Structures are given as structure tokens and as C-alpha cells.
Coordinates of C-alpha atoms in Angstrom, one line a residue:
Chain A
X17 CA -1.5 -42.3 -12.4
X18 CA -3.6 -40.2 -10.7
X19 CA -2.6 -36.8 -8.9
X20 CA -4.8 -35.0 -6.3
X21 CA -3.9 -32.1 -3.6
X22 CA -6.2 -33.1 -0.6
X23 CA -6.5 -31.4 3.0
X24 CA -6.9 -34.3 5.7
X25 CA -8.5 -33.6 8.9
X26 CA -7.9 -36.0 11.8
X27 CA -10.1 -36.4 14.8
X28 CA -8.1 -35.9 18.0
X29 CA -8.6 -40.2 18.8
X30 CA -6.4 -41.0 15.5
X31 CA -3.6 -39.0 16.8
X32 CA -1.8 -42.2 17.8
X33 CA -2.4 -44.3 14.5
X34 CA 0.1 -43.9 11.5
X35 CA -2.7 -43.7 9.1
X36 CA 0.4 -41.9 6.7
X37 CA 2.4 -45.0 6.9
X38 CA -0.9 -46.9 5.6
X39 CA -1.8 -44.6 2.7
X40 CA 2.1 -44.9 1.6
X41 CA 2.6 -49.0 2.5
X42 CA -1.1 -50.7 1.9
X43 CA -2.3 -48.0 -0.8
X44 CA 1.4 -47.5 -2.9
X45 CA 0.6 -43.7 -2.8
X46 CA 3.2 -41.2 -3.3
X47 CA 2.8 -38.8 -0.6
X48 CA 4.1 -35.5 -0.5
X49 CA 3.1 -33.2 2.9
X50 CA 2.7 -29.8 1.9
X51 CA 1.9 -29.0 5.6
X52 CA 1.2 -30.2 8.7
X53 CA -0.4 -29.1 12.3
X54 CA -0.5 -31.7 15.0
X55 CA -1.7 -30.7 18.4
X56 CA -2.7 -33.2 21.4
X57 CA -6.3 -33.2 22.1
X58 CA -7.4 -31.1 18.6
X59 CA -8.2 -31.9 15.6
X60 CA -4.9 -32.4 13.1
X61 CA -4.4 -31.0 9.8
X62 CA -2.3 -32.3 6.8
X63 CA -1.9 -30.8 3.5
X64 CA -1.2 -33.3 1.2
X65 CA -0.1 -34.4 -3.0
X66 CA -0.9 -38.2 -3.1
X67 CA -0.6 -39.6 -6.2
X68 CA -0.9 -43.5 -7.5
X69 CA -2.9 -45.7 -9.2
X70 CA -6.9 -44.3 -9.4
X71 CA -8.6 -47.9 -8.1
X72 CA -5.8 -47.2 -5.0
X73 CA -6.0 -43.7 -4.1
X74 CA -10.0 -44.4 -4.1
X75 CA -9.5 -47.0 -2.2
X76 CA -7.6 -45.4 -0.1
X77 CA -9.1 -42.6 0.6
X78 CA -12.1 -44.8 1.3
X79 CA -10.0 -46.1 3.8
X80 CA -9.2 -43.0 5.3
X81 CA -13.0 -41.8 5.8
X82 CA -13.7 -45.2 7.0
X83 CA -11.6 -44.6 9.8
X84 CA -12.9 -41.2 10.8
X85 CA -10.8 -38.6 8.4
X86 CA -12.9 -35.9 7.1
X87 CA -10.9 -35.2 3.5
X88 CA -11.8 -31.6 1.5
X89 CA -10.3 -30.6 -1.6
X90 CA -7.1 -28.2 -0.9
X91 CA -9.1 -25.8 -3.5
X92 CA -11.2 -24.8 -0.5
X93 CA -8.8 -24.0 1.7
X94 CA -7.6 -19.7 0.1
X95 CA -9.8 -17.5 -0.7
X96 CA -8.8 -14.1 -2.6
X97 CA -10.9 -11.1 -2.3
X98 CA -10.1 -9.1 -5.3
X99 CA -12.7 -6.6 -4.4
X100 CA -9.9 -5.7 -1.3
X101 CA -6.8 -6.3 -3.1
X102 CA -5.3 -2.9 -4.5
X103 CA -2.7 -5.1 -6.5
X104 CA 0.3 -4.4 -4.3
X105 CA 1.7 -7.1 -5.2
X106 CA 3.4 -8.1 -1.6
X107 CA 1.6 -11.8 -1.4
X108 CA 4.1 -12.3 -4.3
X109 CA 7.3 -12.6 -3.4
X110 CA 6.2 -15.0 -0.1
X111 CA 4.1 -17.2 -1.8
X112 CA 6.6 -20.6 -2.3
X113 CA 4.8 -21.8 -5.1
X114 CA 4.3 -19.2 -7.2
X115 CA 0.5 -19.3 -6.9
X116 CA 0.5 -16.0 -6.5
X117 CA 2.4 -13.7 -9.3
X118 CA 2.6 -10.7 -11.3
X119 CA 0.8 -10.3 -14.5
X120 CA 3.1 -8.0 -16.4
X121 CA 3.3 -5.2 -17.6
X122 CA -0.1 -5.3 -16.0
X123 CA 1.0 -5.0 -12.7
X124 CA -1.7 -7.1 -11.1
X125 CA -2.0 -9.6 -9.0
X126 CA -2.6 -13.1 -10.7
X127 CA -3.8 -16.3 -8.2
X128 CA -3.5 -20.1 -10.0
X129 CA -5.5 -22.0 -7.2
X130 CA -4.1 -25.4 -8.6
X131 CA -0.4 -24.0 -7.6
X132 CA -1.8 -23.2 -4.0
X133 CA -0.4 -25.4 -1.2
X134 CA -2.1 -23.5 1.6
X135 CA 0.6 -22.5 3.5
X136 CA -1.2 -19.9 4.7
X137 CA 2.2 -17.2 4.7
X138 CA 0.1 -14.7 2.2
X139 CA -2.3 -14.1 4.7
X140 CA -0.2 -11.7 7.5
X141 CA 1.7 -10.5 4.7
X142 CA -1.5 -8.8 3.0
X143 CA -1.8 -5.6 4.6
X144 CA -5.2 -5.2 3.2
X145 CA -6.9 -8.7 4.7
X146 CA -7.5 -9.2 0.9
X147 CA -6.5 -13.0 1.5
X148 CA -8.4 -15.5 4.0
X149 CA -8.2 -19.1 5.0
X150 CA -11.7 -20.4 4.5
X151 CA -12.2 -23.8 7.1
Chain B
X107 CA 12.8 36.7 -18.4
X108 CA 13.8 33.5 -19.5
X109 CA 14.7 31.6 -23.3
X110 CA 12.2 29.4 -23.2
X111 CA 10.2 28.7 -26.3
X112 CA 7.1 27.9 -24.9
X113 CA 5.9 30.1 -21.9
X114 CA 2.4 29.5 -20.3
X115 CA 1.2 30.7 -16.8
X116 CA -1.1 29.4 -14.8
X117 CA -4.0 31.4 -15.2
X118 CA -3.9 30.9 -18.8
X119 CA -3.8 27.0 -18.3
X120 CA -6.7 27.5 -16.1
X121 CA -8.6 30.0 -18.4
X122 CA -8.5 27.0 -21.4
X123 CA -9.9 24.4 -18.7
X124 CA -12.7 26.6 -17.7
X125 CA -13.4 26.5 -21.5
X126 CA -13.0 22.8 -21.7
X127 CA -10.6 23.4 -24.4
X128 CA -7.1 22.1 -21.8
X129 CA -4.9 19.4 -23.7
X130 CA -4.5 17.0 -20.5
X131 CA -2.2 13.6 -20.8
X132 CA -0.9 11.3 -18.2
X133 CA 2.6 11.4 -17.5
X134 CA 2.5 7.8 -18.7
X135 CA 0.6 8.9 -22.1
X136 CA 3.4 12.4 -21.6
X137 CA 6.9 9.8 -21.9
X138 CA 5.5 8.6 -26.3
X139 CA 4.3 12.7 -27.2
X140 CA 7.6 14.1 -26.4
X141 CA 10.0 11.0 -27.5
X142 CA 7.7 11.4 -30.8
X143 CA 7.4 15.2 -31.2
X144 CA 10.7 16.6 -28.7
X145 CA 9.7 18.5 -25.6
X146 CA 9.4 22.4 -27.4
X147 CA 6.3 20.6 -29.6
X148 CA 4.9 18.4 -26.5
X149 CA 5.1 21.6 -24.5
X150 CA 2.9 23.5 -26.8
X151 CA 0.4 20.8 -27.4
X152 CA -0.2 19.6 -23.9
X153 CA -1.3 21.5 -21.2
X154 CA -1.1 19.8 -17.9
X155 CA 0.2 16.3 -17.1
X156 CA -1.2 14.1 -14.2
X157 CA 0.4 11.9 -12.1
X158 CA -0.5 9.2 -9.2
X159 CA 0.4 7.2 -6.5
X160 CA -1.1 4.7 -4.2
X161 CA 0.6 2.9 -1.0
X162 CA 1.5 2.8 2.5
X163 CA 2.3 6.8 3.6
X164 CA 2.7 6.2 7.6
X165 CA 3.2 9.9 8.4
X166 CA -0.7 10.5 8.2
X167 CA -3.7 11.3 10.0
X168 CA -7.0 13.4 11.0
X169 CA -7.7 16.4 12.9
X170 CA -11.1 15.5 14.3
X171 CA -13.1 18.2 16.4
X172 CA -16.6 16.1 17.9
X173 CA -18.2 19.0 18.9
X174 CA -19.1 20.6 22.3
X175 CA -21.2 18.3 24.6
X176 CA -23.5 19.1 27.3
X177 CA -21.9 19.5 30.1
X178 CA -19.4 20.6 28.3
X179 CA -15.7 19.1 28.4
X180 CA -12.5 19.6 28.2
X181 CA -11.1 16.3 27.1
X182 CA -7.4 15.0 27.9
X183 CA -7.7 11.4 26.9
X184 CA -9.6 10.2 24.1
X185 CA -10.0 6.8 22.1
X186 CA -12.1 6.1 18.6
X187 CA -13.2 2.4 18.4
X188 CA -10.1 2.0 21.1
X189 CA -7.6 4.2 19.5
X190 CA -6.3 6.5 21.1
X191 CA -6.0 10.0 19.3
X192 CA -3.9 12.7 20.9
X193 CA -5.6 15.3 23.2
X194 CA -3.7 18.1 23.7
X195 CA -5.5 20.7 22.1
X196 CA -8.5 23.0 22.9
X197 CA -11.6 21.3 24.1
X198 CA -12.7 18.9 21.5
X199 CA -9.8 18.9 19.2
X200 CA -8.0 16.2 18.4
X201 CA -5.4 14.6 16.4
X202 CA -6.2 10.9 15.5
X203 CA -2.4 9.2 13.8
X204 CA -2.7 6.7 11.4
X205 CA 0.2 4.6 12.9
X206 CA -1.7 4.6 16.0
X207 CA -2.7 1.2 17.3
X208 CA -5.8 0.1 19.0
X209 CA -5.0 0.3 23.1
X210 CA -5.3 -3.0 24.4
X211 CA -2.9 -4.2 20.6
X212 CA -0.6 -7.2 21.8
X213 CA 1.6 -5.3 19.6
X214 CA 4.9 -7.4 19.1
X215 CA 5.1 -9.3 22.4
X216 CA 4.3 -12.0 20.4
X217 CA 6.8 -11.3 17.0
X218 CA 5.6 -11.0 14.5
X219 CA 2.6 -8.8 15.7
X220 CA -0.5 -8.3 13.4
X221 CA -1.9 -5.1 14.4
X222 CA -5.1 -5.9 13.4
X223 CA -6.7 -2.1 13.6
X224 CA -5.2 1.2 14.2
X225 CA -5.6 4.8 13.3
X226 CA -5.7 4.0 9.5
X227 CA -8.6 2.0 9.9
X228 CA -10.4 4.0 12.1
X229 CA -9.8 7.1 9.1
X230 CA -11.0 4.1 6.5
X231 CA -14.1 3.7 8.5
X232 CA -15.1 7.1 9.1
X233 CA -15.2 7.4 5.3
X234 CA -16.7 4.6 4.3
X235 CA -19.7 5.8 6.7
X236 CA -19.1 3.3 9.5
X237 CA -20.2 4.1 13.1
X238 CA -16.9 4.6 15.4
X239 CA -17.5 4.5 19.5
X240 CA -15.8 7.5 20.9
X241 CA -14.6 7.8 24.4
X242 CA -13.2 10.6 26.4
X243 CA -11.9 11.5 29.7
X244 CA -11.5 14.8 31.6
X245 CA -9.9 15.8 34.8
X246 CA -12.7 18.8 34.7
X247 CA -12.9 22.1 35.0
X248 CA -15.1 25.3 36.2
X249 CA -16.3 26.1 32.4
X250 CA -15.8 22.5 31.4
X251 CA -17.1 20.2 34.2
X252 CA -18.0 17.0 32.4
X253 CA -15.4 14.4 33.1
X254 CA -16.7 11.7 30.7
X255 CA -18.3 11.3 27.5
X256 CA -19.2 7.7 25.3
X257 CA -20.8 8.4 21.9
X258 CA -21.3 6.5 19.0
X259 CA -20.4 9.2 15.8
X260 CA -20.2 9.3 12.3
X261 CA -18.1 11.1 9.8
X262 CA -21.3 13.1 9.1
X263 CA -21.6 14.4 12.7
X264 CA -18.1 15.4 13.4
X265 CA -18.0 19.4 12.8
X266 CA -15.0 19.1 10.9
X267 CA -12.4 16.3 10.0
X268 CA -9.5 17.4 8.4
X269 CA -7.2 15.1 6.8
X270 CA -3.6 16.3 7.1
X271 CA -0.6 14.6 6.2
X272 CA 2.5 15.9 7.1
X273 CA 4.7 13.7 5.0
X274 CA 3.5 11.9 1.9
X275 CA 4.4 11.4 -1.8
X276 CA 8.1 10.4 -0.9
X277 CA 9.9 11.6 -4.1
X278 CA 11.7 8.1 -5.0
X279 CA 12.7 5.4 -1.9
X280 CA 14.9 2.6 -1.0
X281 CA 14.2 -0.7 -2.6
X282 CA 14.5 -2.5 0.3
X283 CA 16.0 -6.3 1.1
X284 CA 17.6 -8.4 3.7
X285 CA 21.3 -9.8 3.9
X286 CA 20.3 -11.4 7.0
X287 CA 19.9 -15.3 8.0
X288 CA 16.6 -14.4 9.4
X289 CA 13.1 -12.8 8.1
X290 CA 12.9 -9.4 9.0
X291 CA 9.4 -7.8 9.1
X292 CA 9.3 -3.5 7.9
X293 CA 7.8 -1.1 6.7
X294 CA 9.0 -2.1 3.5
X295 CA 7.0 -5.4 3.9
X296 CA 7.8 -8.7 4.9
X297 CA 11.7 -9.2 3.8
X298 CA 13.0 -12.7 3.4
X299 CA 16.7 -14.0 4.2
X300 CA 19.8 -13.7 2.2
X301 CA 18.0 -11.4 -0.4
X302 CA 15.3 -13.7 -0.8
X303 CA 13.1 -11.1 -2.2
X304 CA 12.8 -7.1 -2.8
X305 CA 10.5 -4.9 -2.3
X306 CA 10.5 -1.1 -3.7
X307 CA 7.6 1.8 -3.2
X308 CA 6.7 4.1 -6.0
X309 CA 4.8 4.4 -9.2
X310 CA 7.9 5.5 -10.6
X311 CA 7.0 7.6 -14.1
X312 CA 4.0 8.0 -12.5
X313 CA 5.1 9.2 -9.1
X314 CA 4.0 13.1 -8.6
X315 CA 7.7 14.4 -7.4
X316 CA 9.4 13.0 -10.3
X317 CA 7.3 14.0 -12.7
X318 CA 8.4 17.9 -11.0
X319 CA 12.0 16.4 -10.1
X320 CA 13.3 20.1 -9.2
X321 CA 10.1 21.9 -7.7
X322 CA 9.4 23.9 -10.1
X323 CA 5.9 23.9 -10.4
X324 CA 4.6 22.7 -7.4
X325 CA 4.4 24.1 -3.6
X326 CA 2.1 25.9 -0.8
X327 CA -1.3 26.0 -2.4
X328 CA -1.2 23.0 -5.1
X329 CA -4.4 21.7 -5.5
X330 CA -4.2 18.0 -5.7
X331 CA -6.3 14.9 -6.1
X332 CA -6.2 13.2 -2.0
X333 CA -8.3 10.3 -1.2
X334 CA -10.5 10.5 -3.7
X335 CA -11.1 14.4 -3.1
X336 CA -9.7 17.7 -4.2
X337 CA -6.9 18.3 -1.5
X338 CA -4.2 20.6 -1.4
X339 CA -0.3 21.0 -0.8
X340 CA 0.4 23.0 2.4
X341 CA 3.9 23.1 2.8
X342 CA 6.8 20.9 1.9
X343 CA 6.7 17.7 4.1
X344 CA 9.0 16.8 7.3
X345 CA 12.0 15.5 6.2
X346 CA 12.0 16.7 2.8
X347 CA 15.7 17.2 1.4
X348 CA 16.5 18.2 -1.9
X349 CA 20.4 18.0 -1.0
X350 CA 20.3 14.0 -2.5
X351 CA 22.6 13.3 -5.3
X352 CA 20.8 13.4 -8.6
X353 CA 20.9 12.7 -12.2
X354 CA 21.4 15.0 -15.3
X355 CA 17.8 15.0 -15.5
X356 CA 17.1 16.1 -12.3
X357 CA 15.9 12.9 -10.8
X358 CA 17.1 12.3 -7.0
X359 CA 18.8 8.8 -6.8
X360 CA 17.3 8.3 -3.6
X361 CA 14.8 9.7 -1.1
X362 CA 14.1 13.6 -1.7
X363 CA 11.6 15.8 -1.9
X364 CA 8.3 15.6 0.1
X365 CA 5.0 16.7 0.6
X366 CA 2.5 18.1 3.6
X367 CA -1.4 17.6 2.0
X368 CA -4.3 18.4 3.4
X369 CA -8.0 17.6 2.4
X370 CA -11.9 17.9 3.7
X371 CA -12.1 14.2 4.7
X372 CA -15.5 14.2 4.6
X373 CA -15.2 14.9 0.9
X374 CA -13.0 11.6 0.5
X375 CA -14.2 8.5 -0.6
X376 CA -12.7 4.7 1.2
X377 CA -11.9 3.5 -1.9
X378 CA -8.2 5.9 -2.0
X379 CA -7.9 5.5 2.3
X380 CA -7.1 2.0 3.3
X381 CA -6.1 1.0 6.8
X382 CA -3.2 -1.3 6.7
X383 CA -1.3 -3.8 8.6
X384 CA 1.7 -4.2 8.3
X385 CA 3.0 -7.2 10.0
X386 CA 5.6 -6.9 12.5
X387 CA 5.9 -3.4 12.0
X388 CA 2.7 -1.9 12.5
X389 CA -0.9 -0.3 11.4
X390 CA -1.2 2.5 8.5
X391 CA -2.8 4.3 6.0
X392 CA -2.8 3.7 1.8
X393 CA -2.8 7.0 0.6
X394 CA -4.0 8.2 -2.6
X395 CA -2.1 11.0 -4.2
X396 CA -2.7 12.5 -8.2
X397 CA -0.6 15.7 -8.9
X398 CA -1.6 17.9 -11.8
X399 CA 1.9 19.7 -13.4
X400 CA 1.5 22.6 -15.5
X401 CA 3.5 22.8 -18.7
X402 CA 4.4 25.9 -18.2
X403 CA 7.1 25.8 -20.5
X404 CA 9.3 22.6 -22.6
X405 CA 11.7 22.0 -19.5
X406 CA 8.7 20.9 -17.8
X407 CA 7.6 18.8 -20.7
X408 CA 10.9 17.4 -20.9
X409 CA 10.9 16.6 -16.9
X410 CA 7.1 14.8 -17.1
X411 CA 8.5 13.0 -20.2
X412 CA 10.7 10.9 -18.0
X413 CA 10.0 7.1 -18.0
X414 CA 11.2 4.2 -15.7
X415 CA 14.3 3.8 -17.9
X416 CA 15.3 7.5 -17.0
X417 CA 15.1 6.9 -13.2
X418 CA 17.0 4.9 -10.5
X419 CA 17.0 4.0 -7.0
X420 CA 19.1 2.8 -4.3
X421 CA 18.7 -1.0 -3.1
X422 CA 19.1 -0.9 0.8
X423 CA 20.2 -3.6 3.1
X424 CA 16.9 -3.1 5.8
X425 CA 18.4 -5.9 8.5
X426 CA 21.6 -3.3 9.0
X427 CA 24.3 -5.4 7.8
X428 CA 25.2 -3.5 5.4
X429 CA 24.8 0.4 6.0
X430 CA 25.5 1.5 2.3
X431 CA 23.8 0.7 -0.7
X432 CA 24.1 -2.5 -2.1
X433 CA 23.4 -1.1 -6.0
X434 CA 22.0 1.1 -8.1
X435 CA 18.8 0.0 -9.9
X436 CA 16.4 1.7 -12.6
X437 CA 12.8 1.4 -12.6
X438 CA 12.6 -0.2 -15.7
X439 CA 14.6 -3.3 -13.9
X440 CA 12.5 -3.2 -10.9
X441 CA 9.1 -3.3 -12.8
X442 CA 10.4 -6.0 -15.1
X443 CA 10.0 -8.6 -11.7
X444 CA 13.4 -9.3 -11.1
X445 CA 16.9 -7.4 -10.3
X446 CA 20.6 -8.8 -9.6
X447 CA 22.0 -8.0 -5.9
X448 CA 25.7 -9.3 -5.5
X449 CA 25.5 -12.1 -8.3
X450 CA 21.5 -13.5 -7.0
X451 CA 18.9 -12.6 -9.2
X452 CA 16.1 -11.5 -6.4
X453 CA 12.4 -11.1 -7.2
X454 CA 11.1 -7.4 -7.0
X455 CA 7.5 -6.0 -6.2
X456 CA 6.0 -2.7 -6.0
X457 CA 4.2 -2.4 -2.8
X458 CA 2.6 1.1 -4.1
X459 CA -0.4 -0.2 -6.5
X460 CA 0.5 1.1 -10.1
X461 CA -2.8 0.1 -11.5
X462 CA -4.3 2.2 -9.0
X463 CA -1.9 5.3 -9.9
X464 CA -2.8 5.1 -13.6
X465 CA -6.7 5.6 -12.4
X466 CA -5.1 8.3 -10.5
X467 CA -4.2 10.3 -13.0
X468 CA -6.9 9.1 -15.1
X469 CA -9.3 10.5 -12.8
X470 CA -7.3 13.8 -12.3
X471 CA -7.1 13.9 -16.3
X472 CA -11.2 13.9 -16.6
X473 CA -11.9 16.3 -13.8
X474 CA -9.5 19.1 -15.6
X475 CA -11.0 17.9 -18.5
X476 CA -14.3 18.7 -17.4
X477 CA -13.5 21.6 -15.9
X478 CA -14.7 20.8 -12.3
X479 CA -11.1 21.3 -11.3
X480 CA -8.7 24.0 -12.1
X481 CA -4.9 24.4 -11.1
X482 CA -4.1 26.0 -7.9
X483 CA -1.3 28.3 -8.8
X484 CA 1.3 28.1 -5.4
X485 CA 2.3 30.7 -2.9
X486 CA 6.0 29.6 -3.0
X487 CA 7.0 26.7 -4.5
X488 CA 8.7 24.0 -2.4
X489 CA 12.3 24.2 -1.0
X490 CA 15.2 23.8 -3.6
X491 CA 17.7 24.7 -0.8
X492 CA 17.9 23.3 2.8

């Protein structure tokens, strides 16, 4: 079993194709969508957890870029700039995953990028433009 | 006079710093020396305690004079990289507000607003050497007939850029959350539904007004550490009210005492002068503030020993459900991450940056040490009655 957190990238012609439904029914992946931005005419945008069996999710995600997906590691997608941060500590209590925390009695800031969904609600909750989404 | 013990004054404190021979602690190194020793031993081992804050003070800004042009001009409206700063002084005078956004800001038409730049940033990057594009308009006048000036400037050819404050240093405030169904966006941060998380705002033991809790050291001529640069205390600030229920050792439970500072901003550095934004509410400045306090005697050894155990707050419904306070809370609770509001354990954060406070004081500490800055003694102290 075989667990990865991916951000898929669709070309505006696949907006009609269920390429979801054909990770999930040809592949057996587990897919769990962390987020999702679906627009006519632009290119879409899913953050997902697929996990399965390794020869599958290759071959799935094979499939994918076959088709036209372009697939990045979700890894890329926040950026902290700890050189801006001040440690205020207010990304904290909005970030759902707990990717960003407190080190105590520290006091500072702490960010675990495998915890990081890329939700994106840190970002206009820094006051300091400490955090950035990187495309 | 009095039966203290220990009595110092200020111009002895200040004679041992010019020798380099002043005992200075922080007030979070002050808390262990007099729980160890008791405060009449602390008081006559230590001389001066420092303390520090760092976070969002929205009641800031600049006086900015850009010097006489040629034609002169007497200008009425007048914008730096788009903000406008207020005009209604002499000639080239003018008052530049940290909450100020830039002119053409969508504000919050579309909610929540990010007010990407405002006066707070402009102040940042003045400091941090930056070139700002400044604009102003006249409706003219026999000895001033210019009507318009553009000018790129820089903090090094203003005349004189004053950094004044007229309310900072908030001694204690609200730990703020939200009984609502909805996300409210404040001052206080971005505040999640039915208490979903709380925010609070000072360094707590290491906050400058409770460290003094009943003004008796501090007032009109204080010289302070202020963005980075030797400042000063000019008067108490708006809104300061030392009528707020308190506790036996002299700690406000709620929002007190303030202060007015005032500094030589071309002295200060942008590493203690952030422009913020908030979102939804607004833009602002991060303001850093280190208060030395004399111990001048063992109550004021006693009073800087105080640690977040000894000191509460109020935690404050911000979406106006509830008007009252929802609880009382102590320091200690709020620093430990977590705090109970009506049965829901709700996760807490500071806002004001305590790492940066302790380099606060730690800074504040070596310059007395070194000697290269010595204890204004004040004119009158701030207001005990109002």
C-alpha cells in the first residue's frame, strides 16, 4: 500500500471526462480530495491523497499524464518564509491539519510540510506575507 | 519618606551604568531572583529590569516634514506610494497613519478585504531604505504658488520623520473569540465560529505595563527601546484608564494603562516596524516596544517579579453576542496552547511575538549594560487617577 499527496492539474479540454471516477474504478485507488478548483475554460486544480497498490497508482498516474494531466508533488505547493515570520503564531489556529503549530514553551512557529494539504487559508491570515503559494 | 528597605534613585542607577558596573536582568530572568532570594534581596542585587513587546499597535504613525520645494507649496492633499497622509498642517508637515490604506484599496467590498499596503508599510519602507513616490496637491497661494509636486524620497532626504504613537503598549487585552455561526475577521485576527479558536495579545511577564502595574516608575520622559532605536515616553496614551479592576498585586484584569512614544525614525531599524495586514479589518504597524524599570526600591522588585501564573485576562466574545466576559484566564493557561470557554477546550495563540519580546529586553539589557543607554528619569509619572 502505497500513500502519496499529489496536486493534479487539468487542461481546460478534460473538464468533461471523469478522470476521478477512472483513478478510483480502473486503478482501485483510494482517493481522498483535499481540494478542489474547477472553472470553465481554465485550467482545474485537485489536491489529492491516493493511495493503493504501488504497480496501480503508477500505472495510474501514467494514465493520468497520458491523457494530458500535469501531476506535481503537493510538497511544492507552500512555501514559508521564516526570514518574514515574527512567530505570531496566527497561521496556527487556521491551519486544519495542524501543519502549522506551536513549538512550546518556545513559542515559535513549527511547519510539518508532510501535514500540509494546501488549503491555502494560512496565506490571508499571515499579516506579515510570511506564507506563499508557490505554482 | 517612606519604609522601604531598599531605596535607590535614578541618578544613582544611572551613575553605576555609566560605570558599567548596573546589575540588569530581564523581567523573565527577574520572576527565579526574587522567588529564590524574596524581593528586599532581589531589590538590592538588581538594578534595572527590561521588558518587551512586539505586535500589531494600530494607533501609530509618522510625522513627516519633505522639505520646502521650489516654488514653494503649501500642500492640502498628499499621498506616499498612494497613501494618503493627512495635510492639515503648516506647509510640508504631515501626518502619515499606519491604519491608513493605499487610495484606490478595494477595501472590503469584496469581504474579506486584504489590504495589501497601507501606512504601516509605507513607515516599514521608509526604514528599510526603500524609495517612496510622493505626491502633493495645492490650491496655491501668493507666498506658496506651486500647486503640485511628484518626487521620489527617501527616509534619508526627509528633514525630519518623527515616529509618534499615540497609543501603544496596551497594559493587558482581551483574549478575543467568536460565539458566532460565522468567521468573523478583527483586529484580534482571523476568529473562527463557535469558539473555534482564541487569540490573545501580549507578552504577558514580559509586557512593559505589567512589569510597572501601578505607574510607579514610569511616565513623561521614559527613555525606551522603539523600533529598534532609543525612543521615549511622552505622555500617557489615549484611552489609558487605570480605573480597571485589579488584583492584589496590582495587575489590571483587563485593558489599562497606556502609552504615547515617540522616536527619531530615521534612527529605527525594519526589523522592529512591520506593515501588517490584517485581513478583513485592515493595514497596521508591528511595533517594537522594551521598557527599562528601575528598582528603585523591593515593591518594584516584587511588581517585575510577576510571572504569567500571577496575571489574568478577560476572554471576550468579538462577534457581540455576548457583551460580558465569557471567563477569566491567566497567562500561564493561555501560553500553555489551549484554554476552556463554556465546557470547549479552544486553541489559544499569542499574536504579539514572545520570542521577539525576549530579544527585546535582551537588547535593552546589553545597551544599559554597555552603558550606551542610561534611564531617563520622568517629569511626572503616568496617571494613577482619571
Amino acid at each position: 500500500m502505497v500513500k502519496k499527496r499529489l496536486v493534479l492539474n487539468f487542461p481546460p479540454h478534460l473538464i468533461d471526462r471523469p478522470v476521478t471516477y477512472e483513478l478510483i474504478t480502473r486503478y482501485k485507488l483510494r482517493v481522498n480530495i483535499l481540494k478542489a478548483r474547477v472553472t470553465p475554460k481554465e485550467w482545474g486544480r485537485l489536491v489529492v491523497e491516493v493511495s493503493g497498490n504501488k504497480n496501480d497508482l503508477d500505472a495510474a498516474l501514467q494514465y493520468a499524464s497520458t491523457i494530458g494531466v500535469e501531476i506535481d508533488p503537493l510538497s511544492k505547493g507552500i512555501a514559508w518564509h521564516q526570514e518574514l515570520c515574527i512567530e505570531c503564531t496566527a497561521c496556527t489556529s487556521i491551519c486544519p491539519s495542524k501543519a502549522l503549530s506551536v513549538k512550546r514553551p518556545e513559542m515559535t512557529v513549527e511547519f510539518d510540510r508532510d501535514k500540509c494539504i494546501a488549503c491555502e487559508l494560512c496565506i490571508p491570515v499571515c499579516p506579515y506575507e510570511a506564507i506563499e503559494i508557490q505554482l | 519618606m517612606n519604609d522601604f528597605k531598599i531605596n535607590k534613585t535614578y541618578s544613582e542607577i544611572n551613575e553605576k551604568i555609566r560605570r558599567g558596573e548596573a546589575v540588569v536582568v530581564t523581567a523573565e530572568e527577574m520572576i527565579d531572583i526574587v522567588k529564590e532570594n524574596g524581593a528586599v534581596e532581589a531589590a538590592s542585587q538588581v538594578d534595572v529590569v527590561t521588558t518587551g513587546t512586539f505586535s500589531p499597535m494600530c494607533s501609530s504613525g509618522a510625522f513627516i516634514n519633505f522639505g520646502h520645494t521650489d516654488p514653494p507649496i503649501k500642500a492640502s492633499k498628499v499621498w506616499l506610494n498612494g497613501v494618503p497622509a493627512y495635510a492639515g498642517l503648516a506647509a510640508v508637515d504631515v501626518f502619515l497613519g499606519a491604519t491608513e490604506p493605499v487610495y484606490d484599496d478595494p477595501l472590503n467590498k469584496i469581504h474579506p478585504g486584504s489590504f495589501d499596503y497601507g501606512g504601516g508599510h509605507v513607515i516599514h519602507d521608509l526604514v528599510a531604505g526603500k524609495t517612496v513616490l510622493l505626491k502633493a496637491e495645492a490650491y496655491g497661494t501668493d507666498c506658496y504658488p506651486n500647486k503640485y509636486v511628484e518626487k521620489e524620497v527617501t527616509l534619508k532626504d526627509l528633514p525630519n520623520a518623527i515616529l509618534c504613537n499615540p497609543r501603544n503598549a496596551y497594559q493587558n487585552y482581551n483574549c478575543a473569540v467568536n460565539l458566532s455561526k460565522k468567521t468573523i475577521y478583527t483586529y484580534m485576527g482571523t476568529l473562527r465560529p463557535n469558539l473555534g479558536n482564541a487569540n490573545y495579545c501580549t507578552s504577558g511577564q514580559l509586557s512593559p505595563l505589567l512589569n510597572d502595574p501601578c505607574y510607579e516608575t514610569l511616565g513623561i520622559g521614559t527613555r525606551i527601546f522603539l523600533g529598534g532605536a532609543q525612543g521615549y515616553i511622552v505622555w500617557h496614551g489615549t484611552q489609558h484608564n487605570p480605573n480597571v479592576p485589579r488584583l492584589p498585586n496590582g495587575c489590571p484584569k483587563g485593558p489599562a494603562g497606556t502609552l504615547m512614544v515617540l522616536g527619531d525614525l530615521k534612527e529605527m531599524s525594519p526589523r522592529w516596524l512591520l506593515g501588517i495586514s490584517m485581513q478583513g479589518y485592515g493595514c497596521s504597524l508591528a511595533v517594537a516596544i522594551g521598557v527599562p524599570i528601575p528598582i528603585l526600591n523591593e515593591k518594584m522588585a516584587e511588581y517585575t517579579g510577576v510571572s504569567d501564573d500571577e496575571i489574568v485576562t478577560q476572554v471576550k466574545d468579538y462577534s457581540g453576542i455576548e457583551k460580558e466576559p465569557l471567563c477569566e484566564v491567566t497567562y500561564s493557561q493561555l501560553k500553555s496552547g489551549w484554554i476552556e470557554v463554556r465546557g470547549k477546550k479552544v486553541h489559544t495563540v499569542p499574536l504579539s511575538s514572545y520570542i521577539r519580546a525576549q530579544e527585546i529586553a535582551n537588547i535593552l539589557k546589553s545597551w544599559i549594560k554597555e552603558g550606551t543607554f542610561l534611564l531617563g528619569e520622568p517629569q511626572q509619572l503616568l496617571p494613577r487617577k482619571i
